[in-house]
Amino acid sequence: MNQETIGKFIAACRKDKELTQTQLAEKLNITNRAVSKWETGKSIPDASIMLDFCKILGISVNELLSGERIAMENYQKKQKKILWNCSKKQIKPKKA
């Protein structure tokens, strides 16, 4: 999961919907600064708004987390890869 790639994808999807950062932020009841942080790869949307966010942009959560449109024939393969990458990032080895 590359946050810069995700950010560029978010910006492209927002622009495809002809929304400004402020308009998107208003639809989600957040600040336009948060949208800016997503688009620059400094953070990603919080899980609590992710479904609404994806619905507004017309994308799936899997597409959001992969930072690209996913063709239906590649959907399951890509979904497994995303889940694997997310699980690796959550499990951090303990330092001795």
CSV table of N, CA and C in Angstrom, one decimal:
chain,number,residue,atom,x,y,z
A,1,MET,N,0.9,-1.2,0.0
A,1,MET,CA,0.0,0.0,0.0
A,1,MET,C,0.9,1.2,0.0
A,2,ASN,N,1.0,1.9,-1.1
A,2,ASN,CA,1.8,3.1,-1.3
A,2,ASN,C,0.9,4.3,-1.2
A,3,GLN,N,1.2,5.1,-0.1
A,3,GLN,CA,0.3,6.3,0.1
A,3,GLN,C,0.4,7.3,-0.9
A,4,GLU,N,1.5,7.5,-1.6
A,4,GLU,CA,1.7,8.5,-2.7
A,4,GLU,C,0.8,8.0,-3.9
A,5,THR,N,0.9,6.8,-4.2
A,5,THR,CA,0.1,6.2,-5.3
A,5,THR,C,-1.4,6.4,-5.0
A,6,ILE,N,-1.8,6.1,-3.8
A,6,ILE,CA,-3.2,6.2,-3.3
A,6,ILE,C,-3.6,7.7,-3.4
A,7,GLY,N,-2.7,8.6,-3.0
A,7,GLY,CA,-3.0,10.0,-3.0
A,7,GLY,C,-3.3,10.5,-4.4
A,8,LYS,N,-2.4,10.1,-5.4
A,8,LYS,CA,-2.6,10.5,-6.8
A,8,LYS,C,-3.9,10.0,-7.3
A,9,PHE,N,-4.2,8.7,-6.9
A,9,PHE,CA,-5.5,8.1,-7.4
A,9,PHE,C,-6.7,8.9,-6.8
A,10,ILE,N,-6.6,9.2,-5.6
A,10,ILE,CA,-7.7,10.0,-4.9
A,10,ILE,C,-7.9,11.3,-5.7
A,11,ALA,N,-6.8,12.0,-6.0
A,11,ALA,CA,-6.9,13.3,-6.7
A,11,ALA,C,-7.5,13.1,-8.0
A,12,ALA,N,-7.1,12.1,-8.8
A,12,ALA,CA,-7.6,11.9,-10.1
A,12,ALA,C,-9.1,11.5,-10.1
A,13,CYS,N,-9.5,10.7,-9.1
A,13,CYS,CA,-11.0,10.4,-9.0
A,13,CYS,C,-11.8,11.6,-8.6
A,14,ARG,N,-11.3,12.4,-7.7
A,14,ARG,CA,-12.0,13.6,-7.3
A,14,ARG,C,-12.2,14.5,-8.5
A,15,LYS,N,-11.1,14.7,-9.3
A,15,LYS,CA,-11.2,15.6,-10.4
A,15,LYS,C,-12.1,15.0,-11.5
A,16,ASP,N,-12.1,13.7,-11.6
A,16,ASP,CA,-13.1,13.0,-12.6
A,16,ASP,C,-14.5,13.3,-12.2
A,17,LYS,N,-14.8,13.4,-10.9
A,17,LYS,CA,-16.1,13.8,-10.4
A,17,LYS,C,-16.4,15.3,-10.4
A,18,GLU,N,-15.4,16.0,-10.9
A,18,GLU,CA,-15.5,17.5,-10.9
A,18,GLU,C,-15.8,18.1,-9.6
A,19,LEU,N,-15.1,17.6,-8.5
A,19,LEU,CA,-15.2,18.1,-7.2
A,19,LEU,C,-13.9,18.8,-6.8
A,20,THR,N,-14.0,19.9,-6.0
A,20,THR,CA,-12.9,20.5,-5.4
A,20,THR,C,-12.6,19.8,-4.1
A,21,GLN,N,-11.4,20.0,-3.6
A,21,GLN,CA,-11.1,19.4,-2.2
A,21,GLN,C,-12.1,19.9,-1.2
A,22,THR,N,-12.5,21.1,-1.3
A,22,THR,CA,-13.5,21.7,-0.3
A,22,THR,C,-14.8,21.0,-0.5
A,23,GLN,N,-15.3,20.8,-1.7
A,23,GLN,CA,-16.6,20.2,-1.9
A,23,GLN,C,-16.6,18.7,-1.4
A,24,LEU,N,-15.5,18.0,-1.7
A,24,LEU,CA,-15.4,16.7,-1.2
A,24,LEU,C,-15.4,16.6,0.3
A,25,ALA,N,-14.7,17.5,0.9
A,25,ALA,CA,-14.6,17.6,2.4
A,25,ALA,C,-16.0,17.9,3.0
A,26,GLU,N,-16.7,18.8,2.4
A,26,GLU,CA,-18.1,19.1,2.9
A,26,GLU,C,-19.0,17.9,2.8
A,27,LYS,N,-18.9,17.1,1.8
A,27,LYS,CA,-19.7,15.9,1.7
A,27,LYS,C,-19.4,14.9,2.8
A,28,LEU,N,-18.2,14.9,3.3
A,28,LEU,CA,-17.7,14.0,4.3
A,28,LEU,C,-17.7,14.6,5.7
A,29,ASN,N,-18.1,15.8,5.8
A,29,ASN,CA,-18.0,16.6,7.1
A,29,ASN,C,-16.6,16.5,7.7
A,30,ILE,N,-15.6,16.8,6.9
A,30,ILE,CA,-14.3,16.9,7.3
A,30,ILE,C,-13.7,18.2,6.8
A,31,THR,N,-12.4,18.5,7.0
A,31,THR,CA,-11.7,19.7,6.5
A,31,THR,C,-11.1,19.4,5.2
A,32,ASN,N,-11.0,20.5,4.4
A,32,ASN,CA,-10.3,20.3,3.1
A,32,ASN,C,-8.8,20.0,3.3
A,33,ARG,N,-8.3,20.3,4.4
A,33,ARG,CA,-6.9,20.0,4.8
A,33,ARG,C,-6.7,18.5,4.8
A,34,ALA,N,-7.7,17.8,5.4
A,34,ALA,CA,-7.6,16.3,5.4
A,34,ALA,C,-7.6,15.7,4.0
A,35,VAL,N,-8.4,16.3,3.1
A,35,VAL,CA,-8.4,15.8,1.7
A,35,VAL,C,-7.0,16.1,1.1
A,36,SER,N,-6.4,17.3,1.4
A,36,SER,CA,-5.1,17.6,0.9
A,36,SER,C,-4.1,16.6,1.3
A,37,LYS,N,-4.1,16.2,2.6
A,37,LYS,CA,-3.2,15.3,3.2
A,37,LYS,C,-3.3,13.9,2.5
A,38,TRP,N,-4.5,13.5,2.2
A,38,TRP,CA,-4.7,12.2,1.4
A,38,TRP,C,-4.0,12.3,0.1
A,39,GLU,N,-4.3,13.4,-0.6
A,39,GLU,CA,-3.8,13.6,-2.0
A,39,GLU,C,-2.3,13.7,-2.1
A,40,THR,N,-1.7,14.2,-1.1
A,40,THR,CA,-0.2,14.3,-1.1
A,40,THR,C,0.5,13.1,-0.5
A,41,GLY,N,-0.3,12.1,-0.1
A,41,GLY,CA,0.2,10.9,0.5
A,41,GLY,C,0.7,10.9,1.9
A,42,LYS,N,0.3,12.0,2.6
A,42,LYS,CA,0.6,12.1,4.0
A,42,LYS,C,-0.2,11.2,4.9
A,43,SER,N,-1.4,10.9,4.5
A,43,SER,CA,-2.3,10.0,5.2
A,43,SER,C,-3.3,9.4,4.3
A,44,ILE,N,-4.2,8.5,4.8
A,44,ILE,CA,-5.2,8.0,4.0
A,44,ILE,C,-6.6,8.2,4.7
A,45,PRO,N,-7.7,8.1,4.0
A,45,PRO,CA,-9.0,8.3,4.7
A,45,PRO,C,-9.1,7.3,5.9
A,46,ASP,N,-9.7,7.8,6.9
A,46,ASP,CA,-10.0,7.0,8.1
A,46,ASP,C,-11.1,5.9,7.8
A,47,ALA,N,-11.0,4.8,8.4
A,47,ALA,CA,-11.9,3.7,8.1
A,47,ALA,C,-13.3,4.1,8.4
A,48,SER,N,-13.6,5.0,9.3
A,48,SER,CA,-14.9,5.4,9.6
A,48,SER,C,-15.7,6.1,8.5
A,49,ILE,N,-14.9,6.7,7.6
A,49,ILE,CA,-15.6,7.4,6.5
A,49,ILE,C,-15.2,6.7,5.1
A,50,MET,N,-14.5,5.7,5.1
A,50,MET,CA,-14.0,5.1,3.9
A,50,MET,C,-15.1,4.6,2.9
A,51,LEU,N,-16.1,4.0,3.5
A,51,LEU,CA,-17.2,3.6,2.6
A,51,LEU,C,-18.0,4.7,1.9
A,52,ASP,N,-18.3,5.8,2.7
A,52,ASP,CA,-18.9,7.0,2.2
A,52,ASP,C,-18.0,7.6,1.1
A,53,PHE,N,-16.7,7.7,1.5
A,53,PHE,CA,-15.7,8.3,0.6
A,53,PHE,C,-15.7,7.6,-0.8
A,54,CYS,N,-15.6,6.3,-0.7
A,54,CYS,CA,-15.6,5.5,-1.9
A,54,CYS,C,-16.8,5.6,-2.8
A,55,LYS,N,-18.0,5.7,-2.1
A,55,LYS,CA,-19.2,5.8,-2.8
A,55,LYS,C,-19.3,7.2,-3.5
A,56,ILE,N,-18.8,8.2,-2.9
A,56,ILE,CA,-18.8,9.6,-3.5
A,56,ILE,C,-17.9,9.5,-4.8
A,57,LEU,N,-16.8,8.9,-4.7
A,57,LEU,CA,-15.9,8.8,-5.8
A,57,LEU,C,-16.2,7.7,-6.8
A,58,GLY,N,-17.1,6.8,-6.5
A,58,GLY,CA,-17.5,5.8,-7.4
A,58,GLY,C,-16.4,4.7,-7.6
A,59,ILE,N,-15.7,4.4,-6.5
A,59,ILE,CA,-14.7,3.4,-6.5
A,59,ILE,C,-14.9,2.4,-5.3
A,60,SER,N,-14.3,1.3,-5.4
A,60,SER,CA,-14.4,0.3,-4.3
A,60,SER,C,-13.2,0.6,-3.3
A,61,VAL,N,-13.4,0.0,-2.1
A,61,VAL,CA,-12.3,0.2,-1.1
A,61,VAL,C,-11.1,-0.5,-1.6
A,62,ASN,N,-11.2,-1.6,-2.3
A,62,ASN,CA,-10.0,-2.3,-2.8
A,62,ASN,C,-9.3,-1.4,-3.8
A,63,GLU,N,-10.0,-0.7,-4.7
A,63,GLU,CA,-9.4,0.2,-5.6
A,63,GLU,C,-8.7,1.3,-4.9
A,64,LEU,N,-9.4,1.9,-3.8
A,64,LEU,CA,-8.7,2.9,-3.0
A,64,LEU,C,-7.4,2.5,-2.5
A,65,LEU,N,-7.4,1.3,-1.8
A,65,LEU,CA,-6.2,0.8,-1.1
A,65,LEU,C,-5.1,0.4,-2.1
A,66,SER,N,-5.5,0.1,-3.3
A,66,SER,CA,-4.5,-0.3,-4.3
A,66,SER,C,-4.0,0.9,-5.1
A,67,GLY,N,-4.8,2.0,-5.1
A,67,GLY,CA,-4.4,3.2,-5.8
A,67,GLY,C,-4.6,3.1,-7.3
A,68,GLU,N,-5.5,2.2,-7.7
A,68,GLU,CA,-5.8,2.1,-9.1
A,68,GLU,C,-7.2,1.4,-9.4
A,69,ARG,N,-7.7,1.6,-10.6
A,69,ARG,CA,-8.9,0.9,-11.0
A,69,ARG,C,-8.6,-0.5,-11.1
A,70,ILE,N,-9.5,-1.4,-10.7
A,70,ILE,CA,-9.3,-2.8,-10.8
A,70,ILE,C,-10.3,-3.4,-11.8
A,71,ALA,N,-9.9,-4.1,-12.9
A,71,ALA,CA,-10.8,-4.7,-13.8
A,71,ALA,C,-11.4,-5.9,-13.1
A,72,MET,N,-12.6,-6.3,-13.4
A,72,MET,CA,-13.3,-7.4,-12.7
A,72,MET,C,-12.5,-8.7,-12.8
A,73,GLU,N,-11.9,-9.0,-14.0
A,73,GLU,CA,-11.1,-10.2,-14.1
A,73,GLU,C,-9.9,-10.3,-13.2
A,74,ASN,N,-9.4,-9.2,-12.7
A,74,ASN,CA,-8.3,-9.2,-11.8
A,74,ASN,C,-8.7,-8.9,-10.3
A,75,TYR,N,-10.0,-8.7,-10.1
A,75,TYR,CA,-10.4,-8.2,-8.8
A,75,TYR,C,-10.1,-9.1,-7.6
A,76,GLN,N,-10.3,-10.4,-7.7
A,76,GLN,CA,-10.0,-11.3,-6.6
A,76,GLN,C,-8.5,-11.4,-6.3
A,77,LYS,N,-7.7,-11.5,-7.4
A,77,LYS,CA,-6.3,-11.5,-7.2
A,77,LYS,C,-5.7,-10.3,-6.5
A,78,LYS,N,-6.2,-9.1,-7.0
A,78,LYS,CA,-5.8,-7.9,-6.4
A,78,LYS,C,-6.3,-7.8,-4.9
A,79,GLN,N,-7.5,-8.2,-4.6
A,79,GLN,CA,-8.1,-8.2,-3.3
A,79,GLN,C,-7.2,-9.0,-2.3
A,80,LYS,N,-6.8,-10.2,-2.7
A,80,LYS,CA,-5.9,-11.0,-1.9
A,80,LYS,C,-4.6,-10.3,-1.6
A,81,LYS,N,-4.0,-9.7,-2.6
A,81,LYS,CA,-2.7,-8.9,-2.5
A,81,LYS,C,-2.9,-7.8,-1.5
A,82,ILE,N,-4.0,-7.0,-1.6
A,82,ILE,CA,-4.2,-5.9,-0.7
A,82,ILE,C,-4.4,-6.4,0.7
A,83,LEU,N,-5.1,-7.4,0.9
A,83,LEU,CA,-5.3,-7.9,2.3
A,83,LEU,C,-4.0,-8.4,2.9
A,84,TRP,N,-3.2,-9.1,2.1
A,84,TRP,CA,-1.9,-9.6,2.5
A,84,TRP,C,-1.0,-8.4,2.9
A,85,ASN,N,-0.9,-7.4,2.1
A,85,ASN,CA,-0.1,-6.2,2.4
A,85,ASN,C,-0.6,-5.5,3.6
A,86,CYS,N,-1.9,-5.4,3.8
A,86,CYS,CA,-2.4,-4.7,5.0
A,86,CYS,C,-2.1,-5.5,6.3
A,87,SER,N,-2.2,-6.8,6.2
A,87,SER,CA,-1.9,-7.7,7.4
A,87,SER,C,-0.4,-7.6,7.7
A,88,LYS,N,0.4,-7.5,6.7
A,88,LYS,CA,1.9,-7.4,7.0
A,88,LYS,C,2.2,-6.1,7.7
A,89,LYS,N,1.5,-5.0,7.4
A,89,LYS,CA,1.8,-3.7,8.0
A,89,LYS,C,1.3,-3.6,9.4
A,90,GLN,N,0.3,-4.4,9.7
A,90,GLN,CA,-0.3,-4.3,11.1
A,90,GLN,C,0.5,-5.2,12.1
A,91,ILE,N,1.2,-6.2,11.6
A,91,ILE,CA,1.9,-7.1,12.4
A,91,ILE,C,3.4,-6.6,12.5
A,92,LYS,N,3.7,-6.1,13.6
A,92,LYS,CA,5.1,-5.5,13.8
A,92,LYS,C,5.9,-6.4,14.8
A,93,PRO,N,7.0,-6.8,14.4
A,93,PRO,CA,7.8,-7.7,15.4
A,93,PRO,C,8.2,-6.9,16.6
A,94,LYS,N,8.1,-7.6,17.7
A,94,LYS,CA,8.5,-7.0,19.0
A,94,LYS,C,10.0,-6.9,19.1
A,95,LYS,N,10.5,-5.8,19.7
A,95,LYS,CA,11.9,-5.7,19.9
A,95,LYS,C,12.3,-6.3,21.2
A,96,ALA,N,13.4,-7.0,21.2
A,96,ALA,CA,13.8,-7.7,22.5
A,96,ALA,C,14.4,-6.7,23.5
